[in-house]
PDB file of C-alpha atoms in Angstrom:
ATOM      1  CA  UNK A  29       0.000   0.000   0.000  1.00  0.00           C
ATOM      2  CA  UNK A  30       1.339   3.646  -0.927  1.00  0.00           C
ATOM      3  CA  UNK A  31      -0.115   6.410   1.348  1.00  0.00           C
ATOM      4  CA  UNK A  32       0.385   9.302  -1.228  1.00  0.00           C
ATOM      5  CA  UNK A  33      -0.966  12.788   0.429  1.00  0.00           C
ATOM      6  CA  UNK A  34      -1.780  15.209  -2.207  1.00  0.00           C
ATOM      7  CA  UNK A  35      -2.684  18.424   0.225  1.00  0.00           C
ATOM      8  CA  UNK A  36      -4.468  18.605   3.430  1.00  0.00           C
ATOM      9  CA  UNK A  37      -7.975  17.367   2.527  1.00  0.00           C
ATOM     10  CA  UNK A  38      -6.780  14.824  -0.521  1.00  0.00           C
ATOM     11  CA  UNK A  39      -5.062  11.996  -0.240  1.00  0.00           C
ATOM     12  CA  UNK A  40      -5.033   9.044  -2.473  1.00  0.00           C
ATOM     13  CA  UNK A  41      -3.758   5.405  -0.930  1.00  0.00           C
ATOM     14  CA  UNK A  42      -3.090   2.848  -3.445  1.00  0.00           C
ATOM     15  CA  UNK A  43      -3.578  -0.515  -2.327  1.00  0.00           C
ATOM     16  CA  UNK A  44      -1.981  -3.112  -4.338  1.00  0.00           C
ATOM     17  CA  UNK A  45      -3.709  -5.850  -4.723  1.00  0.00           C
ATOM     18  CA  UNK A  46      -7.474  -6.087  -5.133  1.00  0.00           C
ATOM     19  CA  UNK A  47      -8.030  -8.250  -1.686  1.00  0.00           C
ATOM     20  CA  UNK A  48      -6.105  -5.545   0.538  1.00  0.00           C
ATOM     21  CA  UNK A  49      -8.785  -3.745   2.324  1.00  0.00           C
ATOM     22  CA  UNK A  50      -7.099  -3.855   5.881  1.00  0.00           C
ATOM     23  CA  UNK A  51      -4.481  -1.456   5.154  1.00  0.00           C
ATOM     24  CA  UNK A  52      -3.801   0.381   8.958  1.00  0.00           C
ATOM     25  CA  UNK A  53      -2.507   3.286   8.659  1.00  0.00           C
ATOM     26  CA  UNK A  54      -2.575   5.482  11.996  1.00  0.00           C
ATOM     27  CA  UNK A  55      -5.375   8.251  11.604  1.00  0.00           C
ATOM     28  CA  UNK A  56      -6.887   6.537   8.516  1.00  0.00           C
ATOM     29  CA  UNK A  57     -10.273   5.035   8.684  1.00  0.00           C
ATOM     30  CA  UNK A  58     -11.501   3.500   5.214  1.00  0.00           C
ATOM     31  CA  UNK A  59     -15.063   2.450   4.566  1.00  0.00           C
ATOM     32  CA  UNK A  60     -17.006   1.522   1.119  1.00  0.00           C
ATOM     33  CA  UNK A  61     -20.662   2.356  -0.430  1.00  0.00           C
ATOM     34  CA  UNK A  62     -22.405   0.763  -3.153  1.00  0.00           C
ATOM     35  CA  UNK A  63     -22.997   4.397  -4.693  1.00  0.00           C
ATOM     36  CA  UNK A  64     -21.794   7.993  -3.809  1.00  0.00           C
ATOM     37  CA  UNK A  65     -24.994   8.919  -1.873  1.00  0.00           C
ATOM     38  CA  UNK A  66     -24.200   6.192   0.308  1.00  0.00           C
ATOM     39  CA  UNK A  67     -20.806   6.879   0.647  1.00  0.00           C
ATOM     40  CA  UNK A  68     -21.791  10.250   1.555  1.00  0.00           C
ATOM     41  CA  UNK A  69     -23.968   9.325   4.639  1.00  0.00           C
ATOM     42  CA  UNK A  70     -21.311   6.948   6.221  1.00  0.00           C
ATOM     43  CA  UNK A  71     -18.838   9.842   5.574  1.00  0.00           C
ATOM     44  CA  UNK A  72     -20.701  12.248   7.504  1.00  0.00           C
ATOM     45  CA  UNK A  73     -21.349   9.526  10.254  1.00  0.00           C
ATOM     46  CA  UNK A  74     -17.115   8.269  10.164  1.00  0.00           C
ATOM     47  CA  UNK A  75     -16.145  12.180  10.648  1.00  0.00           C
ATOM     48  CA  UNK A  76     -18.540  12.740  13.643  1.00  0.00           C
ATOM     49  CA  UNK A  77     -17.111   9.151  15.201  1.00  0.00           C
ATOM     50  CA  UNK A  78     -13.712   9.848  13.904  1.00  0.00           C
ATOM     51  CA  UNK A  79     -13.158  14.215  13.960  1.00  0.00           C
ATOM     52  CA  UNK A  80      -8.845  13.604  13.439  1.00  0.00           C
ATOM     53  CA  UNK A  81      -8.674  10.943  11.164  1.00  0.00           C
ATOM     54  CA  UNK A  82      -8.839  11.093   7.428  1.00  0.00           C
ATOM     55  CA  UNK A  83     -11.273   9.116   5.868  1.00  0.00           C
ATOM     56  CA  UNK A  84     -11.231   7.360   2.726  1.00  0.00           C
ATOM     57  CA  UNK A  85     -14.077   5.495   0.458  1.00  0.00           C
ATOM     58  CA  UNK A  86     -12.097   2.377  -1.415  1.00  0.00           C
ATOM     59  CA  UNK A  87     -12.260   2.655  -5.132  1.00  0.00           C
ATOM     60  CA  UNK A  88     -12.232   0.141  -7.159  1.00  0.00           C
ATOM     61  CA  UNK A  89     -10.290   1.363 -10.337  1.00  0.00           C
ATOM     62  CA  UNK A  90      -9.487   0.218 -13.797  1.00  0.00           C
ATOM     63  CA  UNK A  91      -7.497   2.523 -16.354  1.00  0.00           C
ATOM     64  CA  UNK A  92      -6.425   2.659 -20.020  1.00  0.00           C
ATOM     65  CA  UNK A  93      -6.011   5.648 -22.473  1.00  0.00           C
ATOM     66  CA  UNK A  94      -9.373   5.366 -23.605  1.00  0.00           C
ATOM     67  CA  UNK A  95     -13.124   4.666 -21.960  1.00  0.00           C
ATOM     68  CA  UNK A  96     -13.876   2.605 -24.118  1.00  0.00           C
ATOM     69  CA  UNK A  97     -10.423  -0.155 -23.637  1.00  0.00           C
ATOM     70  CA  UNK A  98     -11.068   0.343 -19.668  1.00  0.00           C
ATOM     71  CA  UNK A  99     -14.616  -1.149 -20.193  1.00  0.00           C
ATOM     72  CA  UNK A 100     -13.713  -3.760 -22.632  1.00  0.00           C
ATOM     73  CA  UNK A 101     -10.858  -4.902 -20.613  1.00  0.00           C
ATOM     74  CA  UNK A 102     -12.828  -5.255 -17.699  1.00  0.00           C
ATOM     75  CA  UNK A 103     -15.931  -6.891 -19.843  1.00  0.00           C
ATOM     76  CA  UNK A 104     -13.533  -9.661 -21.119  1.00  0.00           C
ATOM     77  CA  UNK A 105     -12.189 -10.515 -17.656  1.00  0.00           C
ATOM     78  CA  UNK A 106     -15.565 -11.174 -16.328  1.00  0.00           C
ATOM     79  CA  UNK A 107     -14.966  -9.632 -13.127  1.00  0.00           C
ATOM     80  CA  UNK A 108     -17.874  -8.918 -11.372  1.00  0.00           C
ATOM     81  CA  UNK A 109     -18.108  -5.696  -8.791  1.00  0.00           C
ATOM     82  CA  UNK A 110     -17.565  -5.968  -5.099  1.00  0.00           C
ATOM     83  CA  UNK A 111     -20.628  -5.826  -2.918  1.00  0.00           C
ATOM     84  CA  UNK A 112     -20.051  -2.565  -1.002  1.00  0.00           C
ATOM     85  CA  UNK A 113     -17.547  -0.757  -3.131  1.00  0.00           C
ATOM     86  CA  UNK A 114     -17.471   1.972  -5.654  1.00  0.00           C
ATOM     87  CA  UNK A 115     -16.234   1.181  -9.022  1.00  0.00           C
ATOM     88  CA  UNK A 116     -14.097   3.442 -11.420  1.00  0.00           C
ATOM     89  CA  UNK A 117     -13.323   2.485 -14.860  1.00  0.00           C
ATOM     90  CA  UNK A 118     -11.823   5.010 -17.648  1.00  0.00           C
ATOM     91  CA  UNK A 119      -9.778   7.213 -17.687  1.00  0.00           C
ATOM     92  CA  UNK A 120      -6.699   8.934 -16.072  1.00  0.00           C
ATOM     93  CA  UNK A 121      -8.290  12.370 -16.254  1.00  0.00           C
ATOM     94  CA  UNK A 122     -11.734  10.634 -15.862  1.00  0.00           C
ATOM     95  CA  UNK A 123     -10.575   9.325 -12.568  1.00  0.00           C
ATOM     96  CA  UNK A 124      -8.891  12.525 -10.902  1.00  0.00           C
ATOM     97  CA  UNK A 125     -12.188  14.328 -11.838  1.00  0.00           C
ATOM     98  CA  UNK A 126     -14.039  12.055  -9.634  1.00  0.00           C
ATOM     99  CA  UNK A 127     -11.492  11.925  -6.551  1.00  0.00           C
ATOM    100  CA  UNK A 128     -11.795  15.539  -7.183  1.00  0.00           C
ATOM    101  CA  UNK A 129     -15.299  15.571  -7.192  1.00  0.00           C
ATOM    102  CA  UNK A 130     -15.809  12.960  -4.505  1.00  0.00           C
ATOM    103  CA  UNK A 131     -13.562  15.394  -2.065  1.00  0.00           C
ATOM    104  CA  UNK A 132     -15.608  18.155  -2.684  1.00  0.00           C
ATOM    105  CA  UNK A 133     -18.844  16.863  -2.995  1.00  0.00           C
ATOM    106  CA  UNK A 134     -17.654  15.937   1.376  1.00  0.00           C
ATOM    107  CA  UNK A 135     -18.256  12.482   0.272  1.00  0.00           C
ATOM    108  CA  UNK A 136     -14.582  11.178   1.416  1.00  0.00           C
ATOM    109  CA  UNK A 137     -11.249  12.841   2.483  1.00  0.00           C
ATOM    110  CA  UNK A 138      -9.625  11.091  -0.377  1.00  0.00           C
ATOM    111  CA  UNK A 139      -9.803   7.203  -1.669  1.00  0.00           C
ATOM    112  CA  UNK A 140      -8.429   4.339  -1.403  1.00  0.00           C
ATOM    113  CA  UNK A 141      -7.506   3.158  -5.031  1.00  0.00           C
ATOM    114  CA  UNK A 142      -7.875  -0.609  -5.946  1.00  0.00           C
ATOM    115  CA  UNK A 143      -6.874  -2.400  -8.937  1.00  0.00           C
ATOM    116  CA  UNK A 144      -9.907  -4.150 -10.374  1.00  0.00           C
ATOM    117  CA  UNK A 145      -7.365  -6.472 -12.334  1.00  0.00           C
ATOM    118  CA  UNK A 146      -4.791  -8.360 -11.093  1.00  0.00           C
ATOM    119  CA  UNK A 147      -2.788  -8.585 -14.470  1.00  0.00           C
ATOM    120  CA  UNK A 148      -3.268  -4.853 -14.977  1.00  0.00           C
ATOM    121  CA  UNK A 149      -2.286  -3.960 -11.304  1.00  0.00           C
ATOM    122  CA  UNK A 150       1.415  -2.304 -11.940  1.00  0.00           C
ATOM    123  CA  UNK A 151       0.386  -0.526 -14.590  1.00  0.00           C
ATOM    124  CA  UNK A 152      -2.886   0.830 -12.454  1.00  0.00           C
ATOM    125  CA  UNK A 153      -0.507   1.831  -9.364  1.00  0.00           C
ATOM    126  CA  UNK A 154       2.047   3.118 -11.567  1.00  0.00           C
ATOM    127  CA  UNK A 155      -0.209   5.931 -13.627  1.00  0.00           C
ATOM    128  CA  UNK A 156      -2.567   6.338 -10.346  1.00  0.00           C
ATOM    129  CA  UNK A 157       0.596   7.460  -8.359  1.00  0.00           C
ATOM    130  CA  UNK A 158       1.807   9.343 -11.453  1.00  0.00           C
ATOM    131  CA  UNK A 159      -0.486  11.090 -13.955  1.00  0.00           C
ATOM    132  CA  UNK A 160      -3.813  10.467 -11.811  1.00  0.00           C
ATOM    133  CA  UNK A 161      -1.271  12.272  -9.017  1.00  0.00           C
ATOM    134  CA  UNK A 162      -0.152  15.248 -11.105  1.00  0.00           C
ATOM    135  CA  UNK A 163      -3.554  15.787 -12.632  1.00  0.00           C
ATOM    136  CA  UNK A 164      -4.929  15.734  -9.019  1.00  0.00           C
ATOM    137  CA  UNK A 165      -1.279  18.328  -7.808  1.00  0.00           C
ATOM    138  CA  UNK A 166      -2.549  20.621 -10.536  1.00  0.00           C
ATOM    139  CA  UNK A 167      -6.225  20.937 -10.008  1.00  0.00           C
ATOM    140  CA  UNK A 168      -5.582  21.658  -5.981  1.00  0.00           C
ATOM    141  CA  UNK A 169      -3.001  24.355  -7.627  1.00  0.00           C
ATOM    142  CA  UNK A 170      -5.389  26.210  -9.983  1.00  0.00           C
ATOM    143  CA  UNK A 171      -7.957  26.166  -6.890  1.00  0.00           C
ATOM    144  CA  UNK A 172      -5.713  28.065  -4.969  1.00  0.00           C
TER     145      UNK A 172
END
């Protein structure tokens, strides 16, 4: 797992592999939700329980260049979604909009990015903790 802290109220934590959803990390807590309003409720609930900590939703992610590749990889592989955790596959840039959006919609701190397949997992941790990263470094820049 790589802890990457972007600013103060982002931080992405890339777990990797797909089955890693212990991950303790003092001042963390992680929790899932089947959709964003979901995911919104326990947030609120987590901060009031938790008012230090950060708190992050788990993401299940899958990336390639294009939409349209993401999807098809993740058709052909057959793997189905995990009960209780939000899904993400597209884009680089499609994926920092949503941390982005998921941070200031107060529906997380930050998330905890998963590889949805095991063969692609490298490649998913390498361009999450790079371009997904920068993208992320620039947007918190401009909002400044």
């Amino acid at each position: 797992m790589t802890l990457v802290f972007l600013d103060p109220t982002l931080a992405l934590d890339v777990v990797e592999s797909p089955h890693d959803v212990t991950g303790d990390v003092p001042g963390v807590v992680r929790f899932g939700g089947v959709d964003l309003s979901t995911a919104q409720a326990r947030y609120r609930r987590l901060r009031t329980e938790h008012p230090d900590a950060r708190i992050l939703v788990d993401l299940d992610v899958h990336l390639a260049y294009d939409a349209r590749t993401a999807r098809g990889e993740v058709l052909a592989a057959a793997v189905a979604p995990r009960p209780d955790t939000l899904r993400y596959v597209g884009t680089p840039a499609g994926l920092a909009g949503l941390i982005a959006d998921i941070v200031a919609a107060g529906v997380a701190d930050g998330v905890t990015v998963r590889p949805v397949l095991d063969r692609a997992r490298d490649r998913v941790v390498r361009t999450v903790t790079t371009e997904v990263a920068s993208l992320l470094d620039s947007r918190t820049a401009r909002a400044s």
